[in-house]
CSV table of C-alpha atoms in Angstrom, one decimal:
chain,number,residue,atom,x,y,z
A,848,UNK,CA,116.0,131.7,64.6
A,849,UNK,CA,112.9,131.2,62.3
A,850,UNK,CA,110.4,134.1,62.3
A,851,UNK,CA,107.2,134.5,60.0
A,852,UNK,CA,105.4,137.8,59.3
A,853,UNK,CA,102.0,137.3,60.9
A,854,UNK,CA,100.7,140.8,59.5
A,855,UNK,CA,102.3,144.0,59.0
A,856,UNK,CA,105.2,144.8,61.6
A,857,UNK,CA,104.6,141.7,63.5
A,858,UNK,CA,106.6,138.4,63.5
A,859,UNK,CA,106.3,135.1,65.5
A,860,UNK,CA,108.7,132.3,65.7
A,861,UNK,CA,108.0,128.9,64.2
A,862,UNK,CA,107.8,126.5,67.7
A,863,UNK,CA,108.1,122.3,67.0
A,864,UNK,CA,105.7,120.3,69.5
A,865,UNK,CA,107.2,116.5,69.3
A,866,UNK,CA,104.7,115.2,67.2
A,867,UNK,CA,106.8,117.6,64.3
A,868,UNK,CA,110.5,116.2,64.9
A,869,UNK,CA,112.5,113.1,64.3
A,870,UNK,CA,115.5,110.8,65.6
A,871,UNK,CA,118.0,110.7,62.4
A,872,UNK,CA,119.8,107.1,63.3
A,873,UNK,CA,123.8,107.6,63.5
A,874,UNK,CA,126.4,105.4,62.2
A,875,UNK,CA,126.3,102.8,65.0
A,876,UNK,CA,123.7,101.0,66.7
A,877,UNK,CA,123.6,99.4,70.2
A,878,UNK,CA,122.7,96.7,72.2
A,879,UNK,CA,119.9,97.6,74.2
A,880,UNK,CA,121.4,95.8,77.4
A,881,UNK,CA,123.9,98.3,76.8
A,882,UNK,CA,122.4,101.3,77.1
A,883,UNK,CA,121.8,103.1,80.6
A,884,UNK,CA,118.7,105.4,81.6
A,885,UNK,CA,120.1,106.7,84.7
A,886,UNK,CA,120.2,110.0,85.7
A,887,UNK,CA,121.3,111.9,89.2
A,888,UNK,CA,119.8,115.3,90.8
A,889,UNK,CA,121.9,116.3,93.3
A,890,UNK,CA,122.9,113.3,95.6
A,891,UNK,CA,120.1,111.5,94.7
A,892,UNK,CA,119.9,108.8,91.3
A,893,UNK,CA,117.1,107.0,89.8
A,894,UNK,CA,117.1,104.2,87.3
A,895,UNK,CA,114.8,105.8,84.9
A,896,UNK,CA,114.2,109.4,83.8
A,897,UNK,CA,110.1,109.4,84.3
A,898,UNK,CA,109.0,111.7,86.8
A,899,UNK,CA,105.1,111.7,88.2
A,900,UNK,CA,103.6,114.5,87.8
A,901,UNK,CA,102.2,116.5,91.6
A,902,UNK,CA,98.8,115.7,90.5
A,903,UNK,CA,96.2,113.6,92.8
A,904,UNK,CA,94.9,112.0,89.8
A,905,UNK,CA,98.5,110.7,89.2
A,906,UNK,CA,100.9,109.8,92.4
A,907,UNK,CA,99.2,109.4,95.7
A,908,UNK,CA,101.7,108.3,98.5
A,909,UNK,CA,101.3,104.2,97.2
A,910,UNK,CA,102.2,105.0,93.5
A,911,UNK,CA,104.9,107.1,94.0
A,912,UNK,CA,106.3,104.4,96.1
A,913,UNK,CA,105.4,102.2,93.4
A,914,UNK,CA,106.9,104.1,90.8
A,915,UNK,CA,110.2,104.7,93.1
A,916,UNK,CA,110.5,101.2,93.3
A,917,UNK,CA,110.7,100.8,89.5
A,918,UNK,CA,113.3,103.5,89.4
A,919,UNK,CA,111.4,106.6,88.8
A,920,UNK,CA,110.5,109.5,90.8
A,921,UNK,CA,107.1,110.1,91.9
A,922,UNK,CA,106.2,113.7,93.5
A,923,UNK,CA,103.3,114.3,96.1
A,924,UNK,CA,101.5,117.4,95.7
A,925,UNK,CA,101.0,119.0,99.1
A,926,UNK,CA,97.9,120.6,98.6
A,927,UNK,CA,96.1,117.9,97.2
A,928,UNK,CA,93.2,115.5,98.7
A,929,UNK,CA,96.1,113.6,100.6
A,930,UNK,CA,97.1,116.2,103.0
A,931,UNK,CA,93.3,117.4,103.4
A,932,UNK,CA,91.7,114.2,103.8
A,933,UNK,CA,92.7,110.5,105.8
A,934,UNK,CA,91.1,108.5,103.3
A,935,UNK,CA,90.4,110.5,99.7
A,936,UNK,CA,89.5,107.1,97.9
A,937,UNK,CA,86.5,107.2,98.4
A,938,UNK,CA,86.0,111.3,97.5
A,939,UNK,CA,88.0,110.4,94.2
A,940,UNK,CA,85.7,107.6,93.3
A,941,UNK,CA,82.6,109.8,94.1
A,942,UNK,CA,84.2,112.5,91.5
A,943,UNK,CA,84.6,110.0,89.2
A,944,UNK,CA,81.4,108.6,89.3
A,945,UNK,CA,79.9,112.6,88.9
A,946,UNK,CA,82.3,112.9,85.6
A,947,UNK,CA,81.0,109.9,84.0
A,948,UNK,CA,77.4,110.5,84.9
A,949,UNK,CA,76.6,114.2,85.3
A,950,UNK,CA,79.3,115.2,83.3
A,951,UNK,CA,83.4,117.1,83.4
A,952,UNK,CA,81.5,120.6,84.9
A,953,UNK,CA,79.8,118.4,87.5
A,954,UNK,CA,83.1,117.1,88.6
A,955,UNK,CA,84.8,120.1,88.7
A,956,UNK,CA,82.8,121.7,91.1
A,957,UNK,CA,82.8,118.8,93.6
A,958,UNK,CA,86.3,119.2,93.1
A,959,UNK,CA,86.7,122.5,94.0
A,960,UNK,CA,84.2,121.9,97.3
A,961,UNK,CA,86.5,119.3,98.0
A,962,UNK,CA,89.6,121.6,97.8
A,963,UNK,CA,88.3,124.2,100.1
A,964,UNK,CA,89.4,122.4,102.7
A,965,UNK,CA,92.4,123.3,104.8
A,966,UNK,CA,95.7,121.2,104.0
A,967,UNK,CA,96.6,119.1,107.5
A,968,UNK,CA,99.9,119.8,108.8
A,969,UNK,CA,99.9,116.4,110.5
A,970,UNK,CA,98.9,114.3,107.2
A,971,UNK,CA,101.9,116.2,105.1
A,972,UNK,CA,104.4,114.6,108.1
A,973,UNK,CA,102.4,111.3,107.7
A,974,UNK,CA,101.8,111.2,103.9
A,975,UNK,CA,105.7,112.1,103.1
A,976,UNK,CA,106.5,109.9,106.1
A,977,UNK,CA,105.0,106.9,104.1
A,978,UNK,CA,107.3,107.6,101.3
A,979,UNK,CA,110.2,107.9,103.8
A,980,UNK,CA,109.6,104.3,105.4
A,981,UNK,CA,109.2,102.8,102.0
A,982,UNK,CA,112.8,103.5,101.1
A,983,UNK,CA,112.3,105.7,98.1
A,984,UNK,CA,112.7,109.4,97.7
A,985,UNK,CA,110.4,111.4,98.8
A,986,UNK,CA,109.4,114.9,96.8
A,987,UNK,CA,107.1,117.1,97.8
A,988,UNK,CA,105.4,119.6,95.5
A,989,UNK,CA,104.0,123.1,96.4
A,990,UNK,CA,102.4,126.0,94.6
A,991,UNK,CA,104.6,129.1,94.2
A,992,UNK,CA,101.9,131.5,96.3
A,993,UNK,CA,101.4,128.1,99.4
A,994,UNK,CA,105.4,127.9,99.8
A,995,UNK,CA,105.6,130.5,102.7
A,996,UNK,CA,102.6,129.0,104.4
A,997,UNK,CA,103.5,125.2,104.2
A,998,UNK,CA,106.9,124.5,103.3
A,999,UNK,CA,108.1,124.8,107.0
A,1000,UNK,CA,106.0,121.4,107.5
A,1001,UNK,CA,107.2,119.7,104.0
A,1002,UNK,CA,111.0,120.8,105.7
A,1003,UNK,CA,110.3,119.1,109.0
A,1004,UNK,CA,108.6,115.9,107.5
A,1005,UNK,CA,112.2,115.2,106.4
A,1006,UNK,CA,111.7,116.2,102.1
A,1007,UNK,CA,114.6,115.3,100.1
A,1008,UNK,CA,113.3,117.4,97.1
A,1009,UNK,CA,111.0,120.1,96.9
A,1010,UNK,CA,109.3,120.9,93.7
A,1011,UNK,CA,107.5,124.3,93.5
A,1012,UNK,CA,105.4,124.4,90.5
A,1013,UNK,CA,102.7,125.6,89.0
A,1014,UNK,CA,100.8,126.9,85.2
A,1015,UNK,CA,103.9,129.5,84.2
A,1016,UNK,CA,106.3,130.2,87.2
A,1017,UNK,CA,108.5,133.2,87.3
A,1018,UNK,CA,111.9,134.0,88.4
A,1019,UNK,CA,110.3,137.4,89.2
A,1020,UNK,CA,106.9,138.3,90.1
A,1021,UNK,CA,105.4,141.8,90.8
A,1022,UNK,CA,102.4,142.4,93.0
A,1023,UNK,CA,101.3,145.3,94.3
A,1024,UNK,CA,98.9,143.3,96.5
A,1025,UNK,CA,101.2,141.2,98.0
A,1026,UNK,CA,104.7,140.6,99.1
A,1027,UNK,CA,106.2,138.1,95.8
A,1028,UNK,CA,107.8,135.1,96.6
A,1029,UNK,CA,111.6,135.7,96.4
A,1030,UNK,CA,112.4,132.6,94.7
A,1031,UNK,CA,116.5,133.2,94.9
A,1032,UNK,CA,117.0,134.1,98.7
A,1033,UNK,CA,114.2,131.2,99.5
A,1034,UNK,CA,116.2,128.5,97.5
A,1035,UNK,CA,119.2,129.8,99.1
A,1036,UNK,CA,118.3,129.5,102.4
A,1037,UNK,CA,117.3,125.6,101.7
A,1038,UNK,CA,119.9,122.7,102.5
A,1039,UNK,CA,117.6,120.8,99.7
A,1040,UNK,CA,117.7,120.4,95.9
A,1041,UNK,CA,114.3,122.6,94.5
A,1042,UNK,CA,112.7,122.1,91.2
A,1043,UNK,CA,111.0,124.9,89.8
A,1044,UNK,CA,108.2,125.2,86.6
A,1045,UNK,CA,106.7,125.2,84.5
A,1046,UNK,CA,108.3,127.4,81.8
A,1047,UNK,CA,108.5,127.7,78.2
A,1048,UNK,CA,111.1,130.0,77.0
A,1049,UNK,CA,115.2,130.8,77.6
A,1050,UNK,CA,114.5,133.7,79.4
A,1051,UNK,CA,112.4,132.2,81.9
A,1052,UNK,CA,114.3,128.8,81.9
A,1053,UNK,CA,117.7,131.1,82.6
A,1054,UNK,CA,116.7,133.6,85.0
A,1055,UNK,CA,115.0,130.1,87.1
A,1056,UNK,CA,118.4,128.7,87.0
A,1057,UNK,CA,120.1,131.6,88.3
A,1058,UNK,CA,117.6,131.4,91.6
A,1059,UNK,CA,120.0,128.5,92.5
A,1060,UNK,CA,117.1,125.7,91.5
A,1061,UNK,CA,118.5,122.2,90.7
A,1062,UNK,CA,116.1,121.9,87.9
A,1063,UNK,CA,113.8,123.7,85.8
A,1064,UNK,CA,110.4,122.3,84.5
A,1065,UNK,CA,109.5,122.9,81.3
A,1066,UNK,CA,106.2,122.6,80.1
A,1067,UNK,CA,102.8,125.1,79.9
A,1068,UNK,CA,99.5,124.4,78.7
A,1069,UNK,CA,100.3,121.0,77.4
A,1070,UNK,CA,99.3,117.9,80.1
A,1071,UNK,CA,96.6,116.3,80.1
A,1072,UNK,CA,93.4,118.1,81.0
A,1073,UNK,CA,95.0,121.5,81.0
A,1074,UNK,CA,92.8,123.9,78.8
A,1075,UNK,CA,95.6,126.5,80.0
A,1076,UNK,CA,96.3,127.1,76.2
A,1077,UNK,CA,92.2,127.6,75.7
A,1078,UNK,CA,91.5,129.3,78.6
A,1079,UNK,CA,94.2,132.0,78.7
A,1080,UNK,CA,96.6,131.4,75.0
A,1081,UNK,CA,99.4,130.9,77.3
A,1082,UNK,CA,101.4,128.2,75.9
A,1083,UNK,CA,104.2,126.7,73.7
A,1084,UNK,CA,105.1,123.8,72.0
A,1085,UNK,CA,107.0,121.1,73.7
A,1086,UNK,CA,110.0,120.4,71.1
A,1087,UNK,CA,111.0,123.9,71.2
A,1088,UNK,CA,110.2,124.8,75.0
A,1089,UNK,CA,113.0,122.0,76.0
A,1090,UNK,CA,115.1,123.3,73.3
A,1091,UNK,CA,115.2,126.5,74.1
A,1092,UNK,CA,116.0,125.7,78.3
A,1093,UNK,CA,118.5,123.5,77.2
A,1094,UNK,CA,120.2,126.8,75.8
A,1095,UNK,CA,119.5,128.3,78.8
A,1096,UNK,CA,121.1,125.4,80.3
A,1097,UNK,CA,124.3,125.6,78.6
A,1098,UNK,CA,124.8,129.7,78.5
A,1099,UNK,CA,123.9,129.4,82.9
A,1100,UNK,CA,126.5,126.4,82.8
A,1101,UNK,CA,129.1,128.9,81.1
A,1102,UNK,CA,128.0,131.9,83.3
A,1103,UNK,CA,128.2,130.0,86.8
A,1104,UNK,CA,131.3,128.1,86.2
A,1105,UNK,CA,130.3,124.9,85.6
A,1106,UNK,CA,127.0,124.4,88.2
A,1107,UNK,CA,124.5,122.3,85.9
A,1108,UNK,CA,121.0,122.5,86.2
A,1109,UNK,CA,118.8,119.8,85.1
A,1110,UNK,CA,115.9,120.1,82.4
A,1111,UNK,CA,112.3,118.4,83.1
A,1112,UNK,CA,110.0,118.1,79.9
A,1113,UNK,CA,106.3,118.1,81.3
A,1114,UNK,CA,103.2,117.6,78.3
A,1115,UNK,CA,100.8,115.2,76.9
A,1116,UNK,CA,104.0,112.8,76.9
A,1117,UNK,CA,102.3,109.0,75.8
A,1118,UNK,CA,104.9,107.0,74.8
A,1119,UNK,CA,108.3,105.8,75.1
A,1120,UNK,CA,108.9,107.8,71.6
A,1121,UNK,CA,107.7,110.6,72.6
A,1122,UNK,CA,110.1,110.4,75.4
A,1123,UNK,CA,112.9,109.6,73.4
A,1124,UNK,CA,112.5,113.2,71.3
A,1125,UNK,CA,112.1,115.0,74.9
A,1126,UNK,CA,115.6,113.8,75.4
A,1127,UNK,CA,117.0,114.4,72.2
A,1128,UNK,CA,115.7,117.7,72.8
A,1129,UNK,CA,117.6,118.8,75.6
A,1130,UNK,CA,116.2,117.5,78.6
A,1131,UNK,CA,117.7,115.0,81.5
A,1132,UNK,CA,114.0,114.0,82.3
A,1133,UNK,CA,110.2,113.5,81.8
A,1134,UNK,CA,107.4,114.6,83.8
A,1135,UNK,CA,104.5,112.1,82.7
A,1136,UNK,CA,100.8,112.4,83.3
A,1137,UNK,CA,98.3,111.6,80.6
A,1138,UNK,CA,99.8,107.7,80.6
A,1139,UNK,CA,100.2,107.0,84.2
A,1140,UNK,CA,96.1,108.2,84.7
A,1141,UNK,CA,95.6,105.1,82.1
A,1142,UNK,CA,96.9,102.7,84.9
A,1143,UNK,CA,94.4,100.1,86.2
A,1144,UNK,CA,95.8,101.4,89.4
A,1145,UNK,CA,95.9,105.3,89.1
A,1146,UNK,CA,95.3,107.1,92.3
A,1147,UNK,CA,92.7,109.0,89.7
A,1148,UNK,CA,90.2,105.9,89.3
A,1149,UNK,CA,89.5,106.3,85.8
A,1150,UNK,CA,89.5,110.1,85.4
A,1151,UNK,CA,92.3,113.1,85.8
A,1152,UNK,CA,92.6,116.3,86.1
A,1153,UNK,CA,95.4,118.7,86.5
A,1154,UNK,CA,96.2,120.6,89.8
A,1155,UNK,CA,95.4,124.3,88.5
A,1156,UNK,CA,91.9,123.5,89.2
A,1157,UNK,CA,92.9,124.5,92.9
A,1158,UNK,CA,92.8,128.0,91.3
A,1159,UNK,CA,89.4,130.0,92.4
A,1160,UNK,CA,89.9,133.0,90.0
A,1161,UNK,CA,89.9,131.1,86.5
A,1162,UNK,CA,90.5,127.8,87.2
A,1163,UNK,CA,92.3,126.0,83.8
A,1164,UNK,CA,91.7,122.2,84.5
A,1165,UNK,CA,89.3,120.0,83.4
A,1166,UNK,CA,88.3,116.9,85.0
A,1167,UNK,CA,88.1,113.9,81.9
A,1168,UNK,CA,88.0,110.8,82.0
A,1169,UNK,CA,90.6,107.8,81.2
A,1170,UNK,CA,90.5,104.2,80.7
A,1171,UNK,CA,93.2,102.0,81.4
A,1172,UNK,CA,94.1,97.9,80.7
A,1173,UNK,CA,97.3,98.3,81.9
A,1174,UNK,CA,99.3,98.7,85.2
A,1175,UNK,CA,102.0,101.3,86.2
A,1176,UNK,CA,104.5,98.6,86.4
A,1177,UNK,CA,103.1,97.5,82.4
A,1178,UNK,CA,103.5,100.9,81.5
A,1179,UNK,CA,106.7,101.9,82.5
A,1180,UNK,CA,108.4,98.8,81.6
A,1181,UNK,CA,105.8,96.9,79.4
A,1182,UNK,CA,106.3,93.6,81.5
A,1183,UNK,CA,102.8,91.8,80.7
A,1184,UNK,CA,101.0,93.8,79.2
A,1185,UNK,CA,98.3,92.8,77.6
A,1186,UNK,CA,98.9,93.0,73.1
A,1187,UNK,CA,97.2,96.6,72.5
A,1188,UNK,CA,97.0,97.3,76.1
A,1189,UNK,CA,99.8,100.2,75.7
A,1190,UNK,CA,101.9,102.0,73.2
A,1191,UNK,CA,105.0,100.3,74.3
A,1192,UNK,CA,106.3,100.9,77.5
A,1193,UNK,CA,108.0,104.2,78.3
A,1194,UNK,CA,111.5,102.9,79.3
A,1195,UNK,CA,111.5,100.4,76.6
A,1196,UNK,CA,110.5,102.1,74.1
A,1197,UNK,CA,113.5,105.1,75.0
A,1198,UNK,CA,116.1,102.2,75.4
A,1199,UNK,CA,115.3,100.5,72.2
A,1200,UNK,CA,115.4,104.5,70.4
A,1201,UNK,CA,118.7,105.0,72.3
A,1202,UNK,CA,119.7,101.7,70.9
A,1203,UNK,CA,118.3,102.0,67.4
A,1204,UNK,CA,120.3,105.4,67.0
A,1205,UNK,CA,123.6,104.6,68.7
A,1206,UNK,CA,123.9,106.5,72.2
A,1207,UNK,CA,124.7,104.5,75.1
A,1208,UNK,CA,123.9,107.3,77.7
A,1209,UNK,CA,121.1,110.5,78.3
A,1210,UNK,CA,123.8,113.1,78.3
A,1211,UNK,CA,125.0,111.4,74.5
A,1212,UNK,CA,121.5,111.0,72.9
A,1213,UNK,CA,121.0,115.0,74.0
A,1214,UNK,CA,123.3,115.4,71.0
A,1215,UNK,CA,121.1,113.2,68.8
A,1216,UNK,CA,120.1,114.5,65.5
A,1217,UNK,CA,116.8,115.9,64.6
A,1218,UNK,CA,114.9,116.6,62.2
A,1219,UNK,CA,111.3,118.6,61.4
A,1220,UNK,CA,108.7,117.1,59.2
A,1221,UNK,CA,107.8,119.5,56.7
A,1222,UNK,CA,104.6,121.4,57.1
A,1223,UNK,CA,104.3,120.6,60.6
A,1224,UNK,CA,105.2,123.6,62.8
């Protein structure tokens, strides 16, 4: 493991974010029509590894049906302006119309005015129920310190996943205030797959997998909007948090007997390459943000922000703006989009790497070689 001396008596490792690595081609290539980008959490498969993120900028109850329909999974945060309000459109385009003309800081505190109020039982049964009629699969995200208060409703709208997740999630956390969350007898108790994040280490990523969770997501401090990395120094780069739970993943693999537990890379993930070396770094699946707030039709209406501005003590989001001249279905495939509009679509452009470098299957191009560009830790 690669340490430098950063003064006397104290080392650091060297951490890769993805911009620093590289796909080394193998022997073969592949025809693209060839290759599959399926992958399978529990009893439940989708076409495409891209997962929304639980952000109300990104996946409102109409794009994650959208996005479920073009084979990905798209995950409803439970606290957001959804579940609080029957029609937030309007509230999200007043935000946005603050950001662009007052300014971010004016944005962020309408936001957190618009937060304060209570979550509606009743629109988390409708909201999920939405998904549920629409045939795709519905996932419901929580923050670890709302589960006890409003899982019992995501339960009994019928979830088929439930993702709790928030900055830096813990196996174990101590309060002397409070009584913690107890994360393994919780997740045991459930007849549903959880997903659990953010992390960013093998400790963390390991002692999450042995709570029982179907999948870990890995990722802090690095979507878009997220000043966690400013505002606290919490935060790790994106090549080597994936890397390091996908050791995780393969020592909890020999430890439990064979039960394996899914990685989710979650950053500032923009296009289908930079999807391509999450895989190749370990993990079964993407949690996307930055490019879906692009789409003409984003729930976000031209601006984002991430979900730990719902935090009153030091909040870590920023609201910021975003233009977009595509559409989710452009992005995610790249079916006519206009020339410049994107980077290449996100499934194409992981296909035609999976092609270019010979793996026919997720699980095979895991095994991809990779390199480091030198000088760029």
């Amino acid at each position: 493991m690669a340490e430098v001396e950063i003064g006397i008596g104290r080392n650091a490792r060297v951490a890769y974010g993805l911009d620093a690595v590289g796909i080394v081609p193998s022997r073969r290539t592949r025809d693209p029509r060839d290759v599959s980008l399926a992958w399978e959490i529990d009893a439940y498969r989708f076409d495409l590894p891209l997962v929304a993120a639980p952000a109300d900028a990104i996946t409102s109850p109409a794009s994650a049906i959208a996005l479920g329909r073009l084979g990905g999974l798209g995950i409803l945060h439970v606290e957001g302006l959804w579940t609080r309000y029957e029609a937030p459109e309007s509230l999200i385009a007043e935000v946005t119309d603050l950001g662009i003309t007052a300014g971010p800081a004016v944005a962020n505190a309408r936001l957190r005015e618009l937060y304060a109020t209570p979550v509606d039982p009743d629109l988390i049964a409708r909201r999920l129920g939405e998904l549920r009629e629409a045939g795709v699969t519905v996932a419901a995200a929580l923050r670890p310190q709302k589960v006890r208060a409003l899982s019992a409703h995501v339960l009994a709208a019928g979830a088929d996943l439930l993702v709790i997740h928030g900055t830096a999630v813990s196996a174990e956390h101590q309060s002397r205030q409070t009584e913690p969350l107890n994360l393994k007898r919780f997740i045991g108790e459930l007849d549903l797959p959880v997903l659990v994040g953010g992390c960013a280490s093998f400790s963390t990523a390991l002692h999450l997998m042995r709570t029982g969770a179907a999948g870990v997501i890995v990722g802090v401090g690095s979507g878009l909007g997220d000043r966690t990395h400013e505002t606290l120094g919490v935060g790790v780069p994106l090549a080597t948090a994936i890397a390091d739970a996908a050791g995780a993943r393969m020592r909890y693999l020999d430890e439990s007997g064979g039960r394996y537990v899914h990685v989710i890379g979650y950053g500032d993930l923009r296009t289908g390459g930079d999807v391509a070396k999450a895989v190749a770094c370990g993990a079964d699946a993407v949690m996307v943000d930055a490019v879906l707030a692009t789409a003409q039709d984003a729930p976000g209406q031209g601006g984002v922000w991430p979900m730990n501005v719902l935090s009153s003590d030091l909040p870590a989001g920023n609201w910021s703006p975003v233009a977009g001249t595509a559409t989710l279905e452009e992005i995610v495939h790249g079916i006519g989009a206009p020339v410049g509009a994107t980077a290449g679509s996100l499934a194409g452009g992981l296909r035609a790497a999976m092609a270019t470098t010979g793996y026919a299957t997720l699980k095979e191009f895991q095994k991809a070689e990779i390199m480091v560009t030198a000088g760029r830790p």
